[in-house]
């Protein structure tokens, strides 16, 4: 069992920030002459991508939990109904 949940949105945001830091470092070192208009779309697009990945991850996790809970409830109900002396009617 993992000690914490995997957060793919945070991983994407971290990679975007590392990319931006590398671009700024290359620009400051004179290796690459990047216009400032390059960094703004990368920043905004990266945040949008991280938010989308977070939302998809959340929806997937919720759906998986809902299915697991419904499967447990149906197994519990069938166990109660098949118990000897049970008067439960389906």
XYZ file of N, CA, C and O in Angstrom:
360
model
N 0.842 -1.172 0.000
C 0.000 0.000 0.000
C 0.889 1.237 0.000
O 1.796 1.373 0.826
N 0.660 2.161 -0.924
C 1.502 3.350 -0.985
C 1.281 4.255 0.231
O 0.212 4.281 0.819
N 2.299 4.976 0.583
C 2.214 5.869 1.732
C 1.444 7.144 1.412
O 0.951 7.805 2.309
N 1.384 7.508 0.169
C 0.643 8.710 -0.223
C 0.091 8.518 -1.627
O 0.523 7.649 -2.366
N -0.859 9.348 -1.964
C -1.459 9.265 -3.292
C -0.515 9.852 -4.335
O 0.255 10.767 -4.047
N -0.611 9.342 -5.526
C 0.160 9.888 -6.631
C -0.578 11.116 -7.136
O -1.789 11.082 -7.365
N 0.117 12.203 -7.305
C -0.474 13.459 -7.773
C 0.136 13.833 -9.136
O 1.113 14.572 -9.208
N -0.437 13.321 -10.234
C 0.157 13.581 -11.546
C 0.087 15.048 -11.960
O 0.950 15.524 -12.691
N -0.915 15.777 -11.502
C -1.013 17.201 -11.834
C 0.154 17.998 -11.276
O 0.697 18.878 -11.934
N 0.547 17.667 -10.065
C 1.694 18.343 -9.462
C 2.985 17.987 -10.196
O 3.882 18.826 -10.325
N 3.082 16.746 -10.666
C 4.260 16.345 -11.429
C 4.353 17.128 -12.738
O 5.424 17.595 -13.113
N 3.219 17.299 -13.404
C 3.204 18.066 -14.656
C 3.577 19.517 -14.385
O 4.378 20.118 -15.110
N 3.009 20.102 -13.341
C 3.331 21.492 -12.996
C 4.815 21.636 -12.672
O 5.459 22.616 -13.084
N 5.373 20.666 -11.964
C 6.800 20.708 -11.656
C 7.669 20.626 -12.892
O 8.668 21.343 -13.011
N 7.283 19.769 -13.830
C 8.057 19.670 -15.079
C 7.977 20.957 -15.892
O 8.972 21.386 -16.492
N 6.812 21.591 -15.899
C 6.669 22.862 -16.617
C 7.548 23.929 -15.979
O 8.230 24.695 -16.679
N 7.557 23.972 -14.646
C 8.381 24.976 -13.963
C 9.869 24.717 -14.184
O 10.656 25.658 -14.331
N 10.273 23.444 -14.220
C 11.667 23.130 -14.523
C 12.033 23.545 -15.946
O 13.141 24.030 -16.196
N 11.102 23.355 -16.864
C 11.332 23.786 -18.248
C 11.499 25.296 -18.327
O 12.411 25.804 -19.006
N 10.636 26.012 -17.624
C 10.751 27.475 -17.608
C 12.063 27.927 -16.968
O 12.720 28.849 -17.466
N 12.453 27.282 -15.875
C 13.710 27.637 -15.213
C 14.898 27.371 -16.135
O 15.831 28.186 -16.206
N 14.850 26.254 -16.850
C 15.919 25.968 -17.802
C 15.970 26.985 -18.934
O 17.049 27.400 -19.366
N 14.795 27.405 -19.405
C 14.754 28.426 -20.455
C 15.288 29.764 -19.982
O 16.051 30.430 -20.699
N 14.904 30.156 -18.774
C 15.434 31.409 -18.224
C 16.936 31.320 -17.994
O 17.673 32.277 -18.249
N 17.418 30.186 -17.511
C 18.854 30.014 -17.284
C 19.624 30.055 -18.602
O 20.694 30.684 -18.682
N 19.093 29.416 -19.621
C 19.760 29.449 -20.934
C 19.757 30.853 -21.506
O 20.740 31.292 -22.118
N 18.669 31.590 -21.292
C 18.596 32.973 -21.776
C 19.571 33.859 -21.008
O 20.245 34.713 -21.598
N 19.663 33.656 -19.695
C 20.576 34.469 -18.882
C 22.031 34.160 -19.207
O 22.885 35.055 -19.148
N 22.328 32.924 -19.547
C 23.707 32.545 -19.865
C 24.105 32.970 -21.277
O 25.276 32.907 -21.633
N 23.144 33.385 -22.085
C 23.439 33.814 -23.445
C 23.479 32.662 -24.431
O 23.851 32.848 -25.588
N 23.112 31.469 -23.996
C 23.095 30.301 -24.867
C 21.919 30.368 -25.823
O 21.995 29.940 -26.972
N 20.839 30.935 -25.350
C 19.605 30.993 -26.128
C 18.988 32.365 -25.945
O 18.822 32.843 -24.827
N 18.647 33.005 -27.034
C 18.034 34.320 -26.974
C 16.531 34.158 -27.197
O 16.038 34.249 -28.318
N 15.819 33.924 -26.107
C 14.381 33.671 -26.190
C 13.606 34.960 -25.926
O 13.920 35.692 -24.996
N 12.579 35.212 -26.738
C 11.741 36.372 -26.448
C 10.864 36.106 -25.226
O 10.544 34.962 -24.910
N 10.478 37.160 -24.524
C 9.657 36.989 -23.327
C 8.297 36.402 -23.670
O 7.659 35.774 -22.836
N 7.856 36.589 -24.925
C 6.546 36.063 -25.316
C 6.539 34.538 -25.393
O 5.477 33.944 -25.448
N 7.702 33.926 -25.378
C 7.765 32.465 -25.356
C 7.379 31.920 -23.985
O 6.697 30.909 -23.879
N 7.799 32.577 -22.932
C 7.620 32.063 -21.579
C 6.175 32.181 -21.078
O 5.726 31.340 -20.310
N 5.468 33.196 -21.484
C 4.089 33.377 -21.014
C 3.170 32.253 -21.491
O 2.466 31.650 -20.675
N 3.148 31.908 -22.786
C 2.285 30.791 -23.207
C 2.700 29.450 -22.606
O 1.843 28.617 -22.299
N 4.003 29.239 -22.421
C 4.451 27.989 -21.800
C 3.949 27.921 -20.366
O 3.463 26.878 -19.908
N 4.030 29.028 -19.639
C 3.561 29.063 -18.249
C 2.050 28.834 -18.168
O 1.578 27.975 -17.429
N 1.292 29.586 -18.949
C -0.170 29.465 -18.916
C -0.609 28.091 -19.431
O -1.471 27.435 -18.836
N -0.032 27.644 -20.520
C -0.373 26.332 -21.064
C 0.004 25.208 -20.118
O -0.730 24.222 -19.985
N 1.125 25.341 -19.446
C 1.543 24.328 -18.490
C 0.613 24.251 -17.291
O 0.282 23.160 -16.818
N 0.176 25.408 -16.802
C -0.779 25.405 -15.697
C -2.116 24.817 -16.134
O -2.761 24.088 -15.380
N -2.534 25.125 -17.344
C -3.784 24.558 -17.859
C -3.662 23.050 -17.986
O -4.579 22.311 -17.626
N -2.533 22.582 -18.502
C -2.319 21.142 -18.639
C -2.290 20.453 -17.270
O -2.883 19.387 -17.093
N -1.640 21.070 -16.300
C -1.599 20.499 -14.947
C -3.001 20.437 -14.340
O -3.362 19.453 -13.687
N -3.796 21.471 -14.550
C -5.167 21.475 -14.035
C -5.997 20.385 -14.707
O -6.795 19.700 -14.044
N -5.825 20.200 -15.997
C -6.563 19.163 -16.719
C -6.167 17.769 -16.233
O -7.029 16.916 -16.012
N -4.888 17.543 -16.050
C -4.421 16.241 -15.559
C -4.947 15.993 -14.150
O -5.367 14.879 -13.818
N -4.959 17.036 -13.313
C -5.493 16.898 -11.959
C -6.970 16.552 -11.999
O -7.441 15.678 -11.255
N -7.732 17.204 -12.849
C -9.166 16.948 -12.951
C -9.433 15.517 -13.432
O -10.286 14.826 -12.880
N -8.704 15.063 -14.447
C -8.881 13.697 -14.960
C -8.513 12.683 -13.881
O -9.214 11.682 -13.680
N -7.438 12.935 -13.163
C -7.032 12.045 -12.081
C -8.094 11.995 -10.982
O -8.411 10.919 -10.457
N -8.644 13.128 -10.632
C -9.692 13.189 -9.609
C -10.921 12.398 -10.036
O -11.468 11.618 -9.265
N -11.365 12.618 -11.270
C -12.551 11.919 -11.759
C -12.318 10.411 -11.814
O -13.199 9.627 -11.485
N -11.130 9.984 -12.220
C -10.807 8.566 -12.281
C -10.806 7.959 -10.886
O -11.350 6.875 -10.671
N -10.206 8.657 -9.935
C -10.156 8.158 -8.568
C -11.549 8.070 -7.964
O -11.892 7.101 -7.299
N -12.397 9.068 -8.206
C -13.763 9.054 -7.688
C -14.566 7.902 -8.296
O -15.321 7.235 -7.601
N -14.434 7.691 -9.593
C -15.157 6.609 -10.259
C -14.710 5.256 -9.707
O -15.529 4.380 -9.472
N -13.405 5.097 -9.496
C -12.894 3.845 -8.960
C -13.415 3.614 -7.542
O -13.792 2.498 -7.192
N -13.465 4.647 -6.722
C -13.979 4.510 -5.362
C -15.467 4.195 -5.358
O -15.935 3.402 -4.550
N -16.224 4.798 -6.268
C -17.654 4.539 -6.356
C -17.911 3.093 -6.759
O -18.774 2.430 -6.179
N -17.174 2.604 -7.744
C -17.337 1.211 -8.169
C -16.968 0.249 -7.049
O -17.643 -0.759 -6.831
N -15.898 0.551 -6.338
C -15.460 -0.314 -5.253
C -16.510 -0.337 -4.138
O -16.833 -1.402 -3.608
N -17.068 0.820 -3.805
C -18.078 0.891 -2.746
C -19.350 0.154 -3.149
O -19.961 -0.547 -2.337
N -19.766 0.279 -4.411
C -20.980 -0.405 -4.855
C -20.764 -1.917 -4.914
O -21.662 -2.696 -4.610
N -19.564 -2.343 -5.281
C -19.263 -3.775 -5.302
C -19.261 -4.345 -3.890
O -19.770 -5.446 -3.650
N -18.716 -3.601 -2.947
C -18.712 -4.057 -1.559
C -20.126 -4.113 -1.003
O -20.479 -5.043 -0.280
N -20.951 -3.130 -1.348
C -22.329 -3.101 -0.855
C -23.136 -4.266 -1.426
O -23.932 -4.891 -0.720
N -22.950 -4.576 -2.703
C -23.697 -5.689 -3.299
C -23.235 -7.028 -2.743
O -24.032 -7.934 -2.538
N -21.927 -7.159 -2.480
C -21.420 -8.395 -1.886
C -21.951 -8.556 -0.469
O -22.311 -9.662 -0.045
N -22.036 -7.462 0.258
C -22.557 -7.498 1.614
C -24.042 -7.856 1.621
O -24.510 -8.643 2.435
N -24.790 -7.300 0.679
C -26.226 -7.579 0.593
C -26.473 -9.036 0.208
O -27.382 -9.676 0.748
N -25.690 -9.561 -0.714
C -25.889 -10.954 -1.109
C -25.490 -11.903 0.010
O -26.082 -12.961 0.177
N -24.489 -11.534 0.812
C -24.094 -12.372 1.940
C -25.192 -12.383 2.993
O -25.472 -13.418 3.603
N -25.839 -11.243 3.209
C -26.936 -11.182 4.176
C -28.142 -11.986 3.693
O -28.815 -12.653 4.472
N -28.421 -11.910 2.403
C -29.584 -12.595 1.854
C -29.391 -14.115 1.837
O -30.369 -14.865 1.942
N -28.163 -14.578 1.714
C -27.933 -16.015 1.651
C -27.659 -16.630 3.016
O -27.455 -17.827 3.118
N -27.659 -15.811 4.065
C -27.411 -16.343 5.411
C -28.592 -17.209 5.846
O -29.749 -16.933 5.510
N -28.307 -18.281 6.580
C -29.402 -19.150 7.034
C -30.329 -18.384 7.984
O -29.909 -17.613 8.818
N -31.620 -18.576 7.790
C -32.619 -17.898 8.620
C -32.908 -16.486 8.177
O -33.581 -15.735 8.846
N -32.384 -16.100 7.027
C -32.606 -14.744 6.544
C -33.995 -14.627 5.937
O -34.452 -15.491 5.207
N -34.673 -13.534 6.235
C -36.008 -13.322 5.693
C -36.007 -12.191 4.672
O -37.055 -11.720 4.287
N -34.850 -11.776 4.245
C -34.763 -10.678 3.292
C -35.258 -11.142 1.926
O -34.861 -12.182 1.432
N -36.125 -10.355 1.304
C -36.672 -10.669 -0.001
C -36.092 -9.693 -0.991
O -36.040 -8.503 -0.765
N -35.698 -10.203 -2.137
C -35.115 -9.326 -3.163
C -36.158 -8.734 -4.040
O -37.142 -9.209 -4.382
